[in-house]
Amino acid sequence: MNKSSLLFLTVFLSTFLFAQKKESNSDVFQIVNPDYKRSPYTGMTKQHWRDAAQYLLEGAFTYIHSLDDPMKFPKQEGKSYPVNESQIPTEKLEGLCRTLFIAAPLLKENPDLVINNIKVADYYRHQIAELTNPSCPSYIEPRPKNGGPNQKLVEFGALAVSMIINPEVLWKPLPQNQKDALAKIMLSYGDGPTVDSNWKFFNVFVLSFFKGQGYVVNEKLLVEYLEKSLKHYRGNGWYNDSPAYDYYSMWAFQMYGMIWSEYFGKKHYPEIAARFEQNFSDLKYSYPNLFSKNGEMIMWGRSISYRTGAIVPFPLMGFQNDPNTNYGWMRRISSGVIKQFLTHPDFMEDRVPTLGFYGAFEPAVQIYSCRGSVYWMGKAFLGLLVPDNNPFWNAKENNGNWDTQFKKGEVYNHYQGDSQILITNYPDSGASEVRAWCHEKVKSDWQKFRSTENYNKLSYNSAFPWQADGENGEVAMNYVVKNKDNKWEAFRLYTFKKFEDDIYYRNVVLETDENIKFNLADIPLANGILRVDKNNSDKSISMRLGHYALPVLDKEIVVTKKKIKNYEVTIIDNGKYQLAMIPILGWEKSEVVHAQGLHPESNKSSVIDVTATTNPEKGVSNIYATLMLWKKSGEKWKSKELIPVKTIKPTNNGVTIQFNNGKAKQVDFD
């Protein structure tokens, strides 16, 4: 063998062995022995859910070598806390109470669980007791007499949830003096002020747990917070989270209501429990449509790093054992979301889930989060409380409405009534989309999340995670306007107007200049959106409208431009999806904008924009119409798909649209 051949063989073997080593040390969750008979789409059964829960818990326990080690994890660079020493006890409390969401149901089935040579039950009992020990670094002081609600209330509420579902392991073995000390501290927070949102449940669970254990609690306040929580209900399964609508408006309220009813309310307050259960029954008709055909969740709203937490209402449906529930679809969605994240290579870093969507993504992080906050996602595994013989675990997986109701070539809108949410399903791509509340000013948004891209996009789609806005006017699925400071400013102050003839109407004004204002109309199509927007501004403005963005994946994004019927068509293709944008009325030009560091799936991304500079004095039409379309990569576009509009004619207060398929729409901004 010559030297070059020997060198080649050496390099090859080294590379092969490195690849094998890398694969064997992979942090990605593996589904062992999938069951494709019961679960033809995901292969996951209840045992795989247990495996997924233990996989997450094992990652956390790599930081635990003795009973005294706190659940404290490497800080992710950026705005997350702690930023000073005083926040470290709360950080430890979060890690403890949130990983317990995963441990508590596992310990209910296996109280002798051992991870990293640590008896898990002993660890949590020891750490819970240390919360009451003034000489311990993990000690949490009682709420001061005039103290307000804070993160400690949140975590004690979380601890109460775990104790209420598994008192046999987490509470009963504690000596009485520790129980009393814990009750004193936790009740000081539970019997106190709260935030007018889902936070009321943290007080509710603390008060309920200790009442159930025979302690004297403020029952008047408990009932008050329960009644106020019920007043957040807006129908179709949705609660309002004061003022936002997001995943919390469904999964948090519904999960808390069902767990509270099942483990406490039915016995002590049956009439209130029945109301929570009735509201819970409504969600099966709407919430499943918010997930893609493949069981993927949309990147939307705050605390998106909690990811799998959004699925917990689906397994909890098993408690109702309702024959009208398609349990095979509910499990297909739920297991799909677990796979969406736990099998993604960027999900874990240092054996702990990142703060982000897939990998770490700073624009989606809130200042109230620390690294351990991500284990709020562990609430998904409260579903393990549902018995093994329940139909949620045993029904055959299916695609529900995607197979039984939705037809290719059509689009399906589900307007949610009083919540003013619109959910749209696209059978051609299998994607789901949502439009919902956003009306928060940056100047009054002290936590800097309700005015941001977490909420201010025109829509959110399961296939296209949102791209953050850039300082140079990079924008996706929103408008940006040059403001009086010559900076690009995104729309965020939306006011819903109506949903009529499958058209979703909103008005919007620019935060820094109320004289820059638009009427907006979204018309979902089979393979995208037709936007028809009216500019009512009284001054000249420079503006951009962006499509969804595509991340750079395995290859560079390919850009194609063509002319069809005098319309300029721009298409970008990243090997997974294609996006097409076609200005129909008003716009001056299209451009492809490349960005770095703004997309949750890749450091590099691209988006198609349309741009214009308006001048109201010239009497030019103030209607701007745009086609924003998509397809999977490799599928060919037909001309009639790219240009589905036959004619579009302005009227006194809108437009009349004739489509090539013979259908017509009247956009009326009145």
XYZ file of C-alpha atoms in Angstrom:
670
model
C 0.000 0.000 0.000
C 1.462 3.354 -1.028
C 1.668 6.373 1.269
C -1.264 8.219 -0.309
C -3.515 5.161 0.021
C -2.443 4.680 3.623
C -3.117 8.355 4.372
C -6.565 8.119 2.771
C -7.417 5.002 4.790
C -6.239 6.639 8.018
C -8.329 9.762 7.394
C -11.336 7.658 6.405
C -11.173 5.476 9.503
C -10.631 8.496 11.760
C -13.625 10.254 10.235
C -15.743 7.119 10.502
C -14.825 6.520 14.130
C -15.416 10.199 14.969
C -18.821 10.049 13.299
C -19.666 6.873 15.213
C -18.553 8.463 18.485
C -20.506 11.628 17.769
C -23.607 9.593 16.956
C -23.324 7.488 20.091
C -22.970 10.613 22.252
C -25.825 12.409 20.544
C -28.120 14.467 22.747
C -31.047 13.921 20.381
C -33.934 11.876 21.795
C -34.231 8.425 20.229
C -37.548 6.566 19.909
C -36.673 2.966 20.772
C -38.907 0.186 19.427
C -41.517 2.458 17.817
C -45.033 1.046 17.561
C -46.249 1.909 14.070
C -49.314 -0.295 14.429
C -50.891 1.799 17.177
C -49.104 5.004 16.174
C -48.556 4.866 12.387
C -47.380 8.502 12.174
C -45.080 8.955 15.182
C -44.436 5.455 16.479
C -44.890 6.796 20.021
C -46.842 5.106 22.813
C -47.170 5.991 26.482
C -43.864 4.226 27.127
C -42.151 6.564 24.681
C -43.665 9.510 26.547
C -42.107 8.105 29.722
C -38.827 7.751 27.841
C -39.050 11.362 26.655
C -39.739 12.583 30.189
C -36.810 10.626 31.586
C -34.582 11.874 28.759
C -35.265 15.463 29.829
C -34.854 14.662 33.512
C -31.589 12.791 32.928
C -30.207 15.887 31.205
C -31.085 18.012 34.230
C -29.601 15.471 36.624
C -26.196 15.613 34.924
C -25.781 18.691 37.166
C -26.752 16.773 40.322
C -24.071 14.737 42.078
C -25.389 14.920 45.638
C -28.649 15.773 47.379
C -27.285 19.264 48.108
C -26.681 20.252 44.468
C -29.270 22.784 43.226
C -31.030 22.576 39.873
C -28.920 25.394 38.472
C -27.890 25.315 34.827
C -25.453 27.181 32.535
C -26.757 30.662 31.764
C -27.560 31.346 28.139
C -25.912 34.500 26.875
C -28.352 37.372 26.507
C -31.196 39.007 28.381
C -32.248 36.045 30.543
C -31.701 36.238 34.289
C -29.848 36.025 36.693
C -28.073 39.302 36.153
C -27.132 39.704 39.828
C -26.531 37.521 42.889
C -29.877 38.338 44.481
C -31.710 36.461 41.697
C -29.860 33.175 42.175
C -32.180 31.711 44.879
C -35.152 32.291 42.547
C -33.203 30.739 39.679
C -32.617 27.628 41.788
C -36.281 27.583 42.806
C -37.309 27.603 39.143
C -35.006 24.736 38.292
C -36.315 22.702 41.218
C -40.041 23.304 40.787
C -40.101 23.089 37.002
C -38.092 19.898 36.610
C -40.519 18.481 39.171
C -43.293 18.689 36.552
C -41.400 15.898 34.804
C -40.349 14.018 37.929
C -43.700 14.039 39.770
C -45.649 11.853 37.302
C -42.646 9.556 36.832
C -42.333 9.162 40.609
C -46.041 8.409 40.867
C -45.419 5.318 38.739
C -41.941 4.544 40.091
C -41.166 6.067 43.521
C -37.765 4.337 43.498
C -36.547 6.054 40.323
C -32.762 6.564 40.259
C -30.954 8.937 37.879
C -27.216 9.646 37.916
C -26.927 7.459 41.040
C -29.345 9.786 42.847
C -32.666 8.590 44.246
C -34.927 11.132 42.591
C -37.591 11.170 45.325
C -34.965 11.682 48.052
C -33.446 14.533 46.061
C -36.677 16.482 45.639
C -37.798 15.958 49.241
C -34.403 17.131 50.465
C -34.447 20.194 48.236
C -38.043 21.046 49.184
C -37.072 20.898 52.858
C -34.053 23.137 52.217
C -36.399 25.885 51.005
C -37.419 26.301 54.645
C -33.889 26.255 56.092
C -32.603 29.815 56.763
C -29.003 28.592 56.816
C -29.280 27.050 53.345
C -28.433 29.033 50.159
C -31.732 27.783 48.665
C -33.841 29.269 51.467
C -36.851 31.309 50.350
C -38.038 33.922 52.781
C -41.793 34.397 53.382
C -43.488 37.180 51.452
C -43.097 40.505 53.251
C -46.300 41.899 54.731
C -46.812 44.357 51.872
C -44.956 42.350 49.245
C -46.451 42.033 45.784
C -46.635 39.080 43.405
C -43.326 37.893 42.013
C -41.557 34.899 40.486
C -41.544 33.042 43.806
C -45.341 32.923 43.725
C -45.122 31.349 40.268
C -42.715 28.647 41.401
C -44.573 27.882 44.622
C -47.719 27.531 42.550
C -45.815 25.082 40.358
C -44.607 23.173 43.419
C -48.176 22.969 44.700
C -49.290 21.438 41.376
C -46.722 18.648 41.715
C -47.575 18.060 45.370
C -51.302 17.956 44.684
C -50.838 15.228 42.052
C -48.263 13.209 44.015
C -48.502 13.899 47.762
C -47.564 10.277 48.548
C -43.971 10.831 47.416
C -43.432 14.590 47.755
C -45.353 15.495 50.919
C -46.335 12.646 53.220
C -42.769 11.461 54.010
C -41.732 14.940 55.229
C -41.539 15.368 59.034
C -44.273 17.536 60.514
C -41.976 20.453 61.373
C -40.868 20.688 57.736
C -44.466 20.485 56.542
C -45.464 23.331 58.832
C -42.490 25.455 57.805
C -43.232 24.888 54.134
C -46.908 25.714 54.647
C -45.986 28.983 56.356
C -43.732 30.116 53.504
C -45.897 28.934 50.616
C -49.126 30.283 52.092
C -47.504 33.668 52.621
C -47.372 33.866 48.814
C -50.578 32.007 47.978
C -52.642 34.037 50.460
C -51.697 37.313 48.862
C -51.858 39.523 45.783
C -51.484 38.157 42.274
C -51.430 39.258 38.640
C -54.693 39.538 36.710
C -53.839 36.680 34.350
C -53.270 32.931 34.551
C -51.154 33.765 37.635
C -54.272 33.496 39.820
C -53.944 29.744 39.492
C -50.623 29.833 41.360
C -52.464 31.196 44.398
C -55.301 28.736 43.806
C -53.036 25.683 43.839
C -51.136 26.773 46.951
C -54.355 27.469 48.862
C -56.036 24.311 47.556
C -53.157 21.994 48.387
C -52.829 23.131 51.975
C -56.584 23.145 52.497
C -56.570 19.549 51.299
C -53.872 18.755 53.869
C -55.944 20.174 56.729
C -54.377 23.620 57.088
C -56.512 26.708 57.666
C -56.417 28.800 54.490
C -58.111 31.910 53.131
C -61.021 30.151 51.430
C -62.690 33.443 50.558
C -59.640 34.459 48.508
C -59.435 30.984 46.958
C -63.010 31.192 45.666
C -62.480 34.795 44.548
C -59.476 33.823 42.414
C -61.347 30.841 40.960
C -64.316 32.984 39.982
C -62.080 35.660 38.491
C -60.236 33.018 36.477
C -63.512 31.752 35.029
C -64.350 35.309 33.944
C -61.374 35.188 31.562
C -63.236 32.661 29.397
C -64.153 33.828 25.886
C -65.616 30.676 24.329
C -64.366 28.018 21.887
C -61.854 26.881 24.481
C -60.067 30.257 24.677
C -59.366 32.309 27.778
C -57.939 35.823 27.692
C -54.610 36.300 29.455
C -55.035 40.040 30.107
C -54.685 41.342 27.470
C -53.059 38.820 25.150
C -54.207 35.728 23.360
C -51.512 33.111 22.892
C -50.848 29.504 23.878
C -51.339 30.418 27.532
C -54.876 31.454 26.676
C -55.590 27.841 25.849
C -53.126 25.412 27.362
C -52.328 27.107 30.662
C -55.862 28.022 31.680
C -57.290 24.728 30.449
C -54.602 22.582 32.059
C -54.839 24.349 35.403
C -58.624 24.131 35.382
C -58.647 20.405 34.584
C -55.861 19.414 37.016
C -57.436 21.485 39.793
C -60.870 19.950 39.132
C -59.589 16.380 38.914
C -57.373 16.451 42.009
C -59.202 18.902 44.270
C -62.179 20.780 42.858
C -64.590 17.892 42.281
C -64.370 16.992 45.967
C -64.339 20.454 47.558
C -66.005 22.815 45.044
C -67.948 20.617 42.591
C -69.984 23.433 41.017
C -66.882 25.473 40.167
C -65.090 22.348 38.928
C -68.003 21.600 36.600
C -67.656 25.039 34.996
C -63.945 24.539 34.370
C -64.665 21.124 32.867
C -67.336 22.528 30.573
C -64.904 25.130 29.281
C -62.335 22.364 28.844
C -64.799 20.348 26.758
C -64.977 23.185 24.223
C -61.306 23.108 23.258
C -61.433 19.884 21.230
C -63.395 21.687 18.518
C -60.832 24.436 17.942
C -57.400 23.934 19.503
C -56.362 20.885 17.407
C -56.653 23.003 14.260
C -53.848 25.228 15.537
C -51.341 22.431 14.865
C -50.048 21.261 11.489
C -51.017 17.995 9.840
C -47.679 16.571 11.021
C -48.356 17.620 14.602
C -46.158 20.734 14.694
C -46.889 23.796 16.780
C -46.699 27.366 15.544
C -44.005 29.687 16.858
C -46.256 32.350 18.385
C -46.452 34.382 21.571
C -44.278 34.748 24.641
C -42.481 31.965 26.502
C -42.233 29.941 23.310
C -39.290 28.045 24.830
C -41.889 26.136 26.872
C -42.657 24.309 23.602
C -44.224 20.950 24.497
C -46.231 22.462 27.355
C -48.747 23.523 24.713
C -49.915 19.930 24.182
C -50.934 19.120 27.760
C -54.694 19.707 27.242
C -54.774 16.849 24.725
C -53.813 13.974 27.053
C -55.860 15.533 29.864
C -58.905 14.999 27.636
C -58.496 11.394 28.712
C -59.879 12.286 32.148
C -63.223 13.061 30.495
C -63.272 9.808 28.499
C -65.594 11.483 25.999
C -66.647 9.270 23.042
C -66.942 12.435 20.912
C -63.201 13.094 21.243
C -60.893 11.805 18.515
C -58.197 10.554 20.890
C -56.077 9.134 18.069
C -55.783 12.619 16.570
C -55.105 14.219 19.937
C -52.208 11.813 20.582
C -50.915 12.189 17.020
C -50.655 15.978 17.535
C -49.118 15.609 20.990
C -46.493 13.056 20.023
C -45.755 15.056 16.882
C -44.891 18.132 18.963
C -42.689 16.067 21.281
C -40.807 14.793 18.228
C -40.715 18.287 16.697
C -38.470 19.471 19.501
C -36.836 16.544 21.282
C -35.523 15.046 18.027
C -34.213 18.385 16.726
C -30.398 18.573 16.853
C -30.379 22.162 18.184
C -32.911 21.578 20.976
C -30.350 20.659 23.656
C -27.147 22.379 24.681
C -25.152 21.167 27.689
C -27.918 18.546 28.138
C -30.419 21.323 28.906
C -33.047 22.655 26.451
C -32.132 26.019 25.002
C -34.058 29.234 25.469
C -35.492 29.596 21.989
C -37.668 27.620 19.610
C -35.381 24.952 18.192
C -31.970 26.219 19.210
C -31.115 29.294 21.256
C -32.861 32.362 19.801
C -32.419 35.600 21.692
C -35.283 37.592 20.067
C -37.766 35.063 21.488
C -36.366 35.211 25.051
C -38.063 37.215 27.807
C -36.275 38.894 30.721
C -38.273 36.864 33.266
C -36.717 33.595 32.039
C -33.635 31.820 33.316
C -32.174 28.650 31.814
C -34.263 26.426 34.083
C -37.433 28.175 32.947
C -37.543 25.905 29.916
C -38.706 22.996 32.071
C -42.169 24.557 32.143
C -42.414 22.374 29.018
C -42.481 19.441 31.421
C -46.174 20.090 32.029
C -46.740 18.031 28.896
C -45.851 14.977 30.975
C -48.671 15.610 33.415
C -50.429 13.663 30.664
C -48.766 10.551 32.108
C -51.298 10.825 34.949
C -53.919 9.539 32.503
C -54.227 5.751 33.073
C -52.602 3.244 30.713
C -55.949 1.812 29.624
C -57.344 5.212 28.633
C -58.375 5.762 24.987
C -55.883 8.612 24.706
C -53.104 6.022 24.835
C -54.859 3.219 22.961
C -56.749 4.797 20.065
C -54.991 4.423 16.715
C -53.226 7.583 15.575
C -54.951 9.483 12.795
C -54.836 12.900 11.137
C -58.323 13.941 12.193
C -59.814 16.792 10.168
C -56.895 16.724 7.745
C -58.139 13.384 6.421
C -61.869 13.534 7.140
C -62.843 17.152 6.368
C -60.055 19.055 4.617
C -59.720 18.712 0.844
C -56.732 19.565 -1.334
C -57.099 22.777 -3.305
C -59.176 24.383 -0.550
C -58.508 26.539 2.493
C -60.327 26.316 5.847
C -60.873 29.248 8.198
C -62.015 28.794 11.793
C -63.055 32.072 13.356
C -63.045 31.836 17.141
C -65.757 34.339 17.984
C -65.291 36.563 21.022
C -61.521 35.991 21.120
C -61.313 37.355 17.529
C -58.725 34.688 16.700
C -58.622 33.233 13.193
C -57.124 29.764 12.678
C -56.519 28.721 9.074
C -55.660 25.261 7.736
C -53.977 24.699 4.373
C -54.456 21.073 3.179
C -52.084 21.486 0.210
C -49.113 22.141 2.501
C -50.433 20.644 5.750
C -49.714 23.945 7.507
C -51.755 25.829 10.075
C -51.838 29.568 10.651
C -53.113 31.974 13.292
C -54.056 35.647 13.485
C -54.722 37.159 16.886
C -54.489 40.139 19.211
C -51.629 42.601 19.243
C -51.996 46.142 20.559
C -49.104 47.057 22.836
C -46.877 50.130 22.692
C -43.126 49.700 23.055
C -42.960 52.639 25.432
C -45.351 50.984 27.906
C -44.178 47.386 27.364
C -41.664 47.287 30.212
C -40.981 43.559 29.806
C -40.546 44.016 26.043
C -42.466 41.057 24.707
C -46.098 41.944 23.894
C -45.059 44.693 21.474
C -42.485 42.512 19.724
C -42.383 39.941 16.951
C -43.830 37.414 19.409
C -47.195 39.085 18.731
C -46.959 41.804 16.069
C -46.766 39.699 12.903
C -49.706 39.820 10.527
C -49.955 36.029 10.889
C -48.023 33.052 12.229
C -47.592 29.801 10.298
C -46.496 26.331 11.436
C -44.253 25.928 8.374
C -42.487 29.289 8.700
C -41.215 30.272 12.178
C -41.124 34.025 12.547
C -38.044 36.017 11.671
C -37.024 38.911 13.918
C -36.978 42.428 12.501
C -33.607 43.953 11.624
C -32.305 47.449 12.189
C -31.917 47.966 8.435
C -35.571 47.334 7.670
C -35.440 43.547 7.362
C -39.004 42.409 7.991
C -41.055 39.250 7.565
C -44.877 38.991 7.591
C -45.365 42.598 8.598
C -45.045 46.169 7.417
C -42.217 48.481 8.403
C -42.455 52.241 7.851
C -39.757 54.914 8.025
C -40.767 56.995 11.023
C -40.002 60.625 11.890
C -36.641 59.555 13.346
C -35.782 57.970 9.984
C -35.888 54.491 11.541
C -37.818 51.469 10.321
C -40.786 50.862 12.628
C -43.041 47.802 12.528
C -46.804 47.848 12.912
C -48.051 46.596 16.279
C -51.141 48.621 17.215
C -53.837 46.526 15.544
C -57.568 46.811 16.121
C -59.754 43.948 14.945
C -62.762 45.062 12.881
C -64.628 42.024 11.532
C -64.440 38.584 9.922
C -66.734 38.514 6.930
C -66.888 36.365 3.786
C -63.646 34.624 4.847
C -61.852 38.000 5.007
C -60.119 39.036 8.233
C -60.225 42.832 8.728
C -58.044 44.918 11.032
C -57.020 48.548 11.324
C -53.522 49.556 12.343
C -51.726 52.760 13.287
C -48.026 53.459 13.675
C -47.104 53.847 17.335
C -44.972 56.969 16.869
C -47.349 58.703 14.429
C -51.101 58.163 14.661
C -51.570 59.819 11.264
C -49.897 56.839 9.594
C -52.727 54.333 9.502
C -54.011 51.487 7.345
C -57.036 49.285 6.848
C -55.897 45.681 6.477
C -57.660 42.727 4.855
C -56.299 39.161 4.848
C -57.795 36.673 2.369
C -56.392 33.151 2.898
C -56.096 31.167 -0.354
C -55.408 27.471 -0.964
C -51.649 28.083 -1.196
C -51.148 31.428 0.499
C -52.634 34.825 1.247
C -53.992 37.698 -0.778
C -53.479 40.942 1.119
C -55.563 43.984 0.260
C -54.547 46.986 2.372
C -55.663 50.605 2.248
C -53.247 53.385 3.175
C -55.109 56.201 4.953
C -52.014 58.175 5.936
C -52.029 61.939 5.385
C -48.336 62.136 4.459
C -45.749 60.590 2.228
C -44.214 57.433 3.693
C -41.589 54.870 2.735
C -42.764 51.357 3.519
C -41.961 47.682 3.082
C -44.117 44.589 3.390
C -42.384 41.260 3.961
C -43.489 37.706 3.198
C -42.622 34.861 5.560
C -38.859 34.228 5.702
C -36.947 31.107 4.695
C -33.862 29.891 6.575
C -30.792 28.697 4.712
C -30.669 24.928 5.304
C -28.516 22.464 3.354
C -27.939 24.745 0.379
C -28.104 28.389 -0.591
C -31.499 29.865 -1.323
C -32.352 30.001 -5.013
C -34.042 33.172 -6.303
C -36.223 33.108 -9.419
C -37.884 36.085 -11.083
C -40.378 35.924 -13.939
C -43.179 37.905 -15.562
C -46.697 36.474 -15.864
C -49.484 38.616 -17.358
C -47.417 41.745 -16.686
C -47.078 40.835 -13.013
C -43.620 40.522 -11.496
C -43.216 37.174 -9.724
C -40.382 36.578 -7.235
C -39.773 33.073 -5.863
C -37.269 31.902 -3.262
C -36.534 28.206 -2.600
C -34.485 26.760 0.283
C -34.854 23.105 -0.655
C -37.740 22.554 1.758
C -40.221 25.283 0.843
C -40.772 27.833 -1.893
C -42.219 31.275 -1.256
C -43.620 33.476 -4.001
C -44.589 37.149 -3.786
C -46.475 39.036 -6.475
C -47.439 42.723 -6.156
C -50.882 43.247 -7.715
C -51.714 46.886 -6.942
C -49.829 49.914 -5.671
C -46.338 48.556 -5.050
C -43.297 49.917 -6.872
C -40.884 46.984 -6.749
C -39.994 43.622 -5.209
C -36.677 42.672 -3.644
C -35.083 39.717 -1.870
C -33.526 40.737 1.426
C -30.876 38.516 2.995
C -30.456 38.560 6.761
C -28.107 37.198 9.389
C -28.876 36.293 12.982
C -32.611 36.985 12.707
C -34.084 33.524 12.075
C -34.676 30.775 14.681
C -33.655 27.930 12.354
C -30.506 29.298 10.730
C -28.031 32.148 11.034
C -28.742 33.043 7.401
C -32.202 33.630 5.943
C -33.994 35.404 3.124
C -37.322 37.137 2.675
C -39.147 38.739 -0.259
C -40.290 42.331 0.291
C -42.410 44.706 -1.731
C -41.648 48.400 -1.334
C -43.220 51.757 -2.096
C -42.960 55.446 -1.312
C -46.408 56.997 -1.150
C -47.483 60.540 -1.852
C -51.137 61.275 -1.049
C -51.059 64.591 -2.915
C -50.551 62.883 -6.260
C -53.943 61.189 -6.118
C -52.488 57.775 -6.807
C -54.534 54.769 -5.632
C -54.052 54.119 -1.932
C -54.849 50.396 -2.266
C -51.947 47.941 -2.003
C -52.691 44.361 -3.012
C -50.165 41.538 -2.676
C -50.093 37.782 -3.238
C -47.983 35.912 -0.680
C -47.854 32.260 -1.742
C -46.025 29.046 -0.843
C -45.366 25.485 -1.951
C -43.118 22.644 -0.901
C -39.788 22.585 -2.702
C -39.785 20.499 -5.861
C -43.441 21.180 -6.676
C -43.985 23.084 -9.902
C -45.933 26.312 -10.030
C -48.727 26.687 -12.536
C -49.361 30.155 -13.897
C -52.930 30.094 -12.565
C -51.544 29.330 -9.082
C -49.132 32.260 -9.180
C -51.744 34.632 -10.618
C -55.127 33.422 -9.296
C -56.613 36.923 -9.655
C -58.378 37.722 -12.938
C -59.286 41.322 -12.136
C -59.075 43.603 -9.129
C -60.897 46.916 -9.241
C -60.913 49.666 -6.603
C -64.296 50.759 -5.257
C -65.270 53.664 -3.018
C -63.952 51.879 0.067
C -62.206 48.702 -1.010
C -61.884 46.504 -4.076
C -63.821 43.955 -6.094
C -61.823 40.827 -6.927
C -62.610 38.303 -9.646
C -60.627 35.070 -9.403
C -59.737 32.808 -12.306
C -61.776 29.979 -10.771
C -64.965 32.025 -11.105
C -65.200 33.065 -7.475
C -65.428 36.708 -6.425
C -64.687 38.724 -3.292
C -65.776 42.173 -2.262
C -63.322 43.803 0.145
C -65.224 46.475 2.036
C -63.354 48.474 4.659
C -66.513 50.135 6.002
